[in-house]
Amino acid sequence: MKKKERTAAENKKMNLFFVLVILTLAIALAVWVWMERKDAHSLFAVVLYPKEDGQHEMIVPLDEDRVYDVETCFDTVHLQVKDGAIAFINSPCPDHNCEAFGWLHEKGTFAMCAPNNTGVFVDEKAELTKKE
């Protein structure tokens, strides 16, 4: 059997098809990245922590990278917002279990620092405004 050689027109079509596939994948990736960043702008973290005068609540936007030092009646809890997610960092508690929760970036996820009685959960901006 003789192998069929492609003509110049067939090669051009194959090259065009390949370019279109790569371009489609690049556009899909760009849309996915844009949607992820858009979602981060609509998410907030709610930090619940005790003070001498009772339970307090702090709303933390996830679209601004920043470190928060939260003064509780037990100790200072350190939270970091980075790339649309929040996490306990450098916890002063004895076992550091709260740091093991990792980075919270989806609605409904939560973490707790039990020794400091401090909790963090992620919610959408629309949900937060309804609660106020």
PDB file of C-alpha atoms in Angstrom:
ATOM      1  CA  MET A   1       0.000   0.000   0.000  1.00  0.00           C
ATOM      2  CA  LYS A   2       1.173   3.386  -0.906  1.00  0.00           C
ATOM      3  CA  LYS A   3       1.001   6.188   1.677  1.00  0.00           C
ATOM      4  CA  LYS A   4      -1.104   9.107   0.486  1.00  0.00           C
ATOM      5  CA  GLU A   5       0.744  12.394   0.643  1.00  0.00           C
ATOM      6  CA  ARG A   6      -1.113  15.521   1.639  1.00  0.00           C
ATOM      7  CA  THR A   7      -1.464  18.368  -0.724  1.00  0.00           C
ATOM      8  CA  ALA A   8      -0.516  21.920   0.180  1.00  0.00           C
ATOM      9  CA  ALA A   9      -4.216  22.804   0.544  1.00  0.00           C
ATOM     10  CA  GLU A  10      -4.766  19.891   2.959  1.00  0.00           C
ATOM     11  CA  ASN A  11      -1.725  20.944   5.017  1.00  0.00           C
ATOM     12  CA  LYS A  12      -3.049  24.485   5.159  1.00  0.00           C
ATOM     13  CA  LYS A  13      -6.447  23.201   6.382  1.00  0.00           C
ATOM     14  CA  MET A  14      -4.774  21.058   9.063  1.00  0.00           C
ATOM     15  CA  ASN A  15      -2.680  24.010  10.235  1.00  0.00           C
ATOM     16  CA  LEU A  16      -5.754  26.233  10.350  1.00  0.00           C
ATOM     17  CA  PHE A  17      -7.654  23.574  12.325  1.00  0.00           C
ATOM     18  CA  PHE A  18      -4.759  23.279  14.785  1.00  0.00           C
ATOM     19  CA  VAL A  19      -4.635  27.072  15.262  1.00  0.00           C
ATOM     20  CA  LEU A  20      -8.405  27.200  15.828  1.00  0.00           C
ATOM     21  CA  VAL A  21      -8.211  24.437  18.469  1.00  0.00           C
ATOM     22  CA  ILE A  22      -5.381  26.232  20.309  1.00  0.00           C
ATOM     23  CA  LEU A  23      -7.222  29.569  20.087  1.00  0.00           C
ATOM     24  CA  THR A  24     -10.433  27.997  21.436  1.00  0.00           C
ATOM     25  CA  LEU A  25      -8.552  26.462  24.364  1.00  0.00           C
ATOM     26  CA  ALA A  26      -6.856  29.780  25.126  1.00  0.00           C
ATOM     27  CA  ILE A  27     -10.188  31.629  25.113  1.00  0.00           C
ATOM     28  CA  ALA A  28     -11.769  28.975  27.344  1.00  0.00           C
ATOM     29  CA  LEU A  29      -8.873  29.272  29.801  1.00  0.00           C
ATOM     30  CA  ALA A  30      -9.132  33.069  29.819  1.00  0.00           C
ATOM     31  CA  VAL A  31     -12.888  32.914  30.490  1.00  0.00           C
ATOM     32  CA  TRP A  32     -12.347  30.392  33.310  1.00  0.00           C
ATOM     33  CA  VAL A  33      -9.686  32.598  34.952  1.00  0.00           C
ATOM     34  CA  TRP A  34     -11.923  35.657  34.600  1.00  0.00           C
ATOM     35  CA  MET A  35     -14.866  33.799  36.180  1.00  0.00           C
ATOM     36  CA  GLU A  36     -12.710  32.643  39.096  1.00  0.00           C
ATOM     37  CA  ARG A  37     -11.531  36.203  39.745  1.00  0.00           C
ATOM     38  CA  LYS A  38     -15.092  37.487  39.404  1.00  0.00           C
ATOM     39  CA  ASP A  39     -16.262  34.943  41.994  1.00  0.00           C
ATOM     40  CA  ALA A  40     -13.552  36.075  44.410  1.00  0.00           C
ATOM     41  CA  HIS A  41     -14.923  39.628  44.184  1.00  0.00           C
ATOM     42  CA  SER A  42     -18.375  38.448  45.237  1.00  0.00           C
ATOM     43  CA  LEU A  43     -17.131  36.421  48.236  1.00  0.00           C
ATOM     44  CA  PHE A  44     -16.462  37.585  51.763  1.00  0.00           C
ATOM     45  CA  ALA A  45     -15.304  35.880  54.921  1.00  0.00           C
ATOM     46  CA  VAL A  46     -17.183  36.298  58.161  1.00  0.00           C
ATOM     47  CA  VAL A  47     -14.948  36.115  61.223  1.00  0.00           C
ATOM     48  CA  LEU A  48     -16.686  35.406  64.535  1.00  0.00           C
ATOM     49  CA  TYR A  49     -14.587  35.951  67.649  1.00  0.00           C
ATOM     50  CA  PRO A  50     -15.086  36.619  71.380  1.00  0.00           C
ATOM     51  CA  LYS A  51     -14.197  39.835  73.174  1.00  0.00           C
ATOM     52  CA  GLU A  52     -14.672  40.775  76.809  1.00  0.00           C
ATOM     53  CA  ASP A  53     -18.011  42.422  75.960  1.00  0.00           C
ATOM     54  CA  GLY A  54     -19.378  39.473  73.951  1.00  0.00           C
ATOM     55  CA  GLN A  55     -19.255  37.859  70.519  1.00  0.00           C
ATOM     56  CA  HIS A  56     -18.052  40.030  67.622  1.00  0.00           C
ATOM     57  CA  GLU A  57     -18.329  39.697  63.855  1.00  0.00           C
ATOM     58  CA  MET A  58     -15.979  41.056  61.211  1.00  0.00           C
ATOM     59  CA  ILE A  59     -16.674  41.006  57.458  1.00  0.00           C
ATOM     60  CA  VAL A  60     -13.500  40.490  55.403  1.00  0.00           C
ATOM     61  CA  PRO A  61     -13.474  40.951  51.597  1.00  0.00           C
ATOM     62  CA  LEU A  62     -11.540  38.240  49.749  1.00  0.00           C
ATOM     63  CA  ASP A  63     -10.534  40.405  46.802  1.00  0.00           C
ATOM     64  CA  GLU A  64      -7.820  42.347  48.676  1.00  0.00           C
ATOM     65  CA  ASP A  65      -4.655  40.547  49.813  1.00  0.00           C
ATOM     66  CA  ARG A  66      -4.042  41.443  53.440  1.00  0.00           C
ATOM     67  CA  VAL A  67      -3.163  40.066  56.879  1.00  0.00           C
ATOM     68  CA  TYR A  68      -5.661  40.543  59.723  1.00  0.00           C
ATOM     69  CA  ASP A  69      -4.682  40.375  63.392  1.00  0.00           C
ATOM     70  CA  VAL A  70      -7.874  39.672  65.311  1.00  0.00           C
ATOM     71  CA  GLU A  71      -7.731  40.446  69.039  1.00  0.00           C
ATOM     72  CA  THR A  72      -9.874  37.949  70.925  1.00  0.00           C
ATOM     73  CA  CYS A  73     -10.311  37.798  74.683  1.00  0.00           C
ATOM     74  CA  PHE A  74      -7.921  34.815  74.688  1.00  0.00           C
ATOM     75  CA  ASP A  75      -5.156  35.673  72.197  1.00  0.00           C
ATOM     76  CA  THR A  76      -4.450  37.357  68.865  1.00  0.00           C
ATOM     77  CA  VAL A  77      -5.519  35.259  65.872  1.00  0.00           C
ATOM     78  CA  HIS A  78      -3.764  35.882  62.555  1.00  0.00           C
ATOM     79  CA  LEU A  79      -5.679  35.513  59.286  1.00  0.00           C
ATOM     80  CA  GLN A  80      -4.377  36.093  55.777  1.00  0.00           C
ATOM     81  CA  VAL A  81      -6.331  36.871  52.622  1.00  0.00           C
ATOM     82  CA  LYS A  82      -4.460  35.967  49.458  1.00  0.00           C
ATOM     83  CA  ASP A  83      -5.633  35.329  45.883  1.00  0.00           C
ATOM     84  CA  GLY A  84      -9.320  35.276  46.826  1.00  0.00           C
ATOM     85  CA  ALA A  85      -8.944  32.903  49.788  1.00  0.00           C
ATOM     86  CA  ILE A  86      -8.531  33.206  53.571  1.00  0.00           C
ATOM     87  CA  ALA A  87      -6.584  31.062  56.045  1.00  0.00           C
ATOM     88  CA  PHE A  88      -5.392  30.977  59.638  1.00  0.00           C
ATOM     89  CA  ILE A  89      -1.642  31.666  59.705  1.00  0.00           C
ATOM     90  CA  ASN A  90       0.901  31.560  62.536  1.00  0.00           C
ATOM     91  CA  SER A  91      -1.727  30.552  65.056  1.00  0.00           C
ATOM     92  CA  PRO A  92      -0.811  31.122  68.715  1.00  0.00           C
ATOM     93  CA  CYS A  93      -2.846  28.076  69.839  1.00  0.00           C
ATOM     94  CA  PRO A  94      -1.009  24.977  71.102  1.00  0.00           C
ATOM     95  CA  ASP A  95      -1.828  22.442  68.360  1.00  0.00           C
ATOM     96  CA  HIS A  96      -2.208  24.697  65.267  1.00  0.00           C
ATOM     97  CA  ASN A  97      -5.146  22.612  63.955  1.00  0.00           C
ATOM     98  CA  CYS A  98      -6.818  25.722  62.542  1.00  0.00           C
ATOM     99  CA  GLU A  99      -3.899  26.211  60.154  1.00  0.00           C
ATOM    100  CA  ALA A 100      -4.550  22.716  58.768  1.00  0.00           C
ATOM    101  CA  PHE A 101      -7.927  23.839  57.383  1.00  0.00           C
ATOM    102  CA  GLY A 102      -5.947  25.515  54.608  1.00  0.00           C
ATOM    103  CA  TRP A 103      -7.207  28.200  52.259  1.00  0.00           C
ATOM    104  CA  LEU A 104     -10.957  28.797  52.200  1.00  0.00           C
ATOM    105  CA  HIS A 105     -12.216  30.115  48.869  1.00  0.00           C
ATOM    106  CA  GLU A 106     -15.641  28.578  48.232  1.00  0.00           C
ATOM    107  CA  LYS A 107     -19.024  29.595  49.592  1.00  0.00           C
ATOM    108  CA  GLY A 108     -19.953  27.547  52.649  1.00  0.00           C
ATOM    109  CA  THR A 109     -16.435  26.553  53.689  1.00  0.00           C
ATOM    110  CA  PHE A 110     -15.334  27.237  57.249  1.00  0.00           C
ATOM    111  CA  ALA A 111     -12.466  26.884  59.709  1.00  0.00           C
ATOM    112  CA  MET A 112     -12.311  27.079  63.489  1.00  0.00           C
ATOM    113  CA  CYS A 113      -9.634  27.901  66.025  1.00  0.00           C
ATOM    114  CA  ALA A 114     -11.134  26.139  69.057  1.00  0.00           C
ATOM    115  CA  PRO A 115      -8.716  27.404  71.765  1.00  0.00           C
ATOM    116  CA  ASN A 116      -9.444  31.008  70.745  1.00  0.00           C
ATOM    117  CA  ASN A 117     -13.130  30.336  70.024  1.00  0.00           C
ATOM    118  CA  THR A 118     -12.725  32.001  66.613  1.00  0.00           C
ATOM    119  CA  GLY A 119     -14.468  30.862  63.439  1.00  0.00           C
ATOM    120  CA  VAL A 120     -14.233  31.879  59.799  1.00  0.00           C
ATOM    121  CA  PHE A 121     -16.735  31.046  57.079  1.00  0.00           C
ATOM    122  CA  VAL A 122     -17.006  32.129  53.467  1.00  0.00           C
ATOM    123  CA  ASP A 123     -20.250  33.492  52.060  1.00  0.00           C
ATOM    124  CA  GLU A 124     -21.456  35.583  49.136  1.00  0.00           C
ATOM    125  CA  LYS A 125     -21.890  39.331  49.388  1.00  0.00           C
ATOM    126  CA  ALA A 126     -25.613  39.085  48.573  1.00  0.00           C
ATOM    127  CA  GLU A 127     -26.128  36.606  51.424  1.00  0.00           C
ATOM    128  CA  LEU A 128     -24.264  38.829  53.874  1.00  0.00           C
ATOM    129  CA  THR A 129     -26.318  41.906  53.110  1.00  0.00           C
ATOM    130  CA  LYS A 130     -29.536  39.945  53.713  1.00  0.00           C
ATOM    131  CA  LYS A 131     -28.365  38.995  57.219  1.00  0.00           C
ATOM    132  CA  GLU A 132     -27.633  42.550  58.335  1.00  0.00           C
TER     133      GLU A 132
END
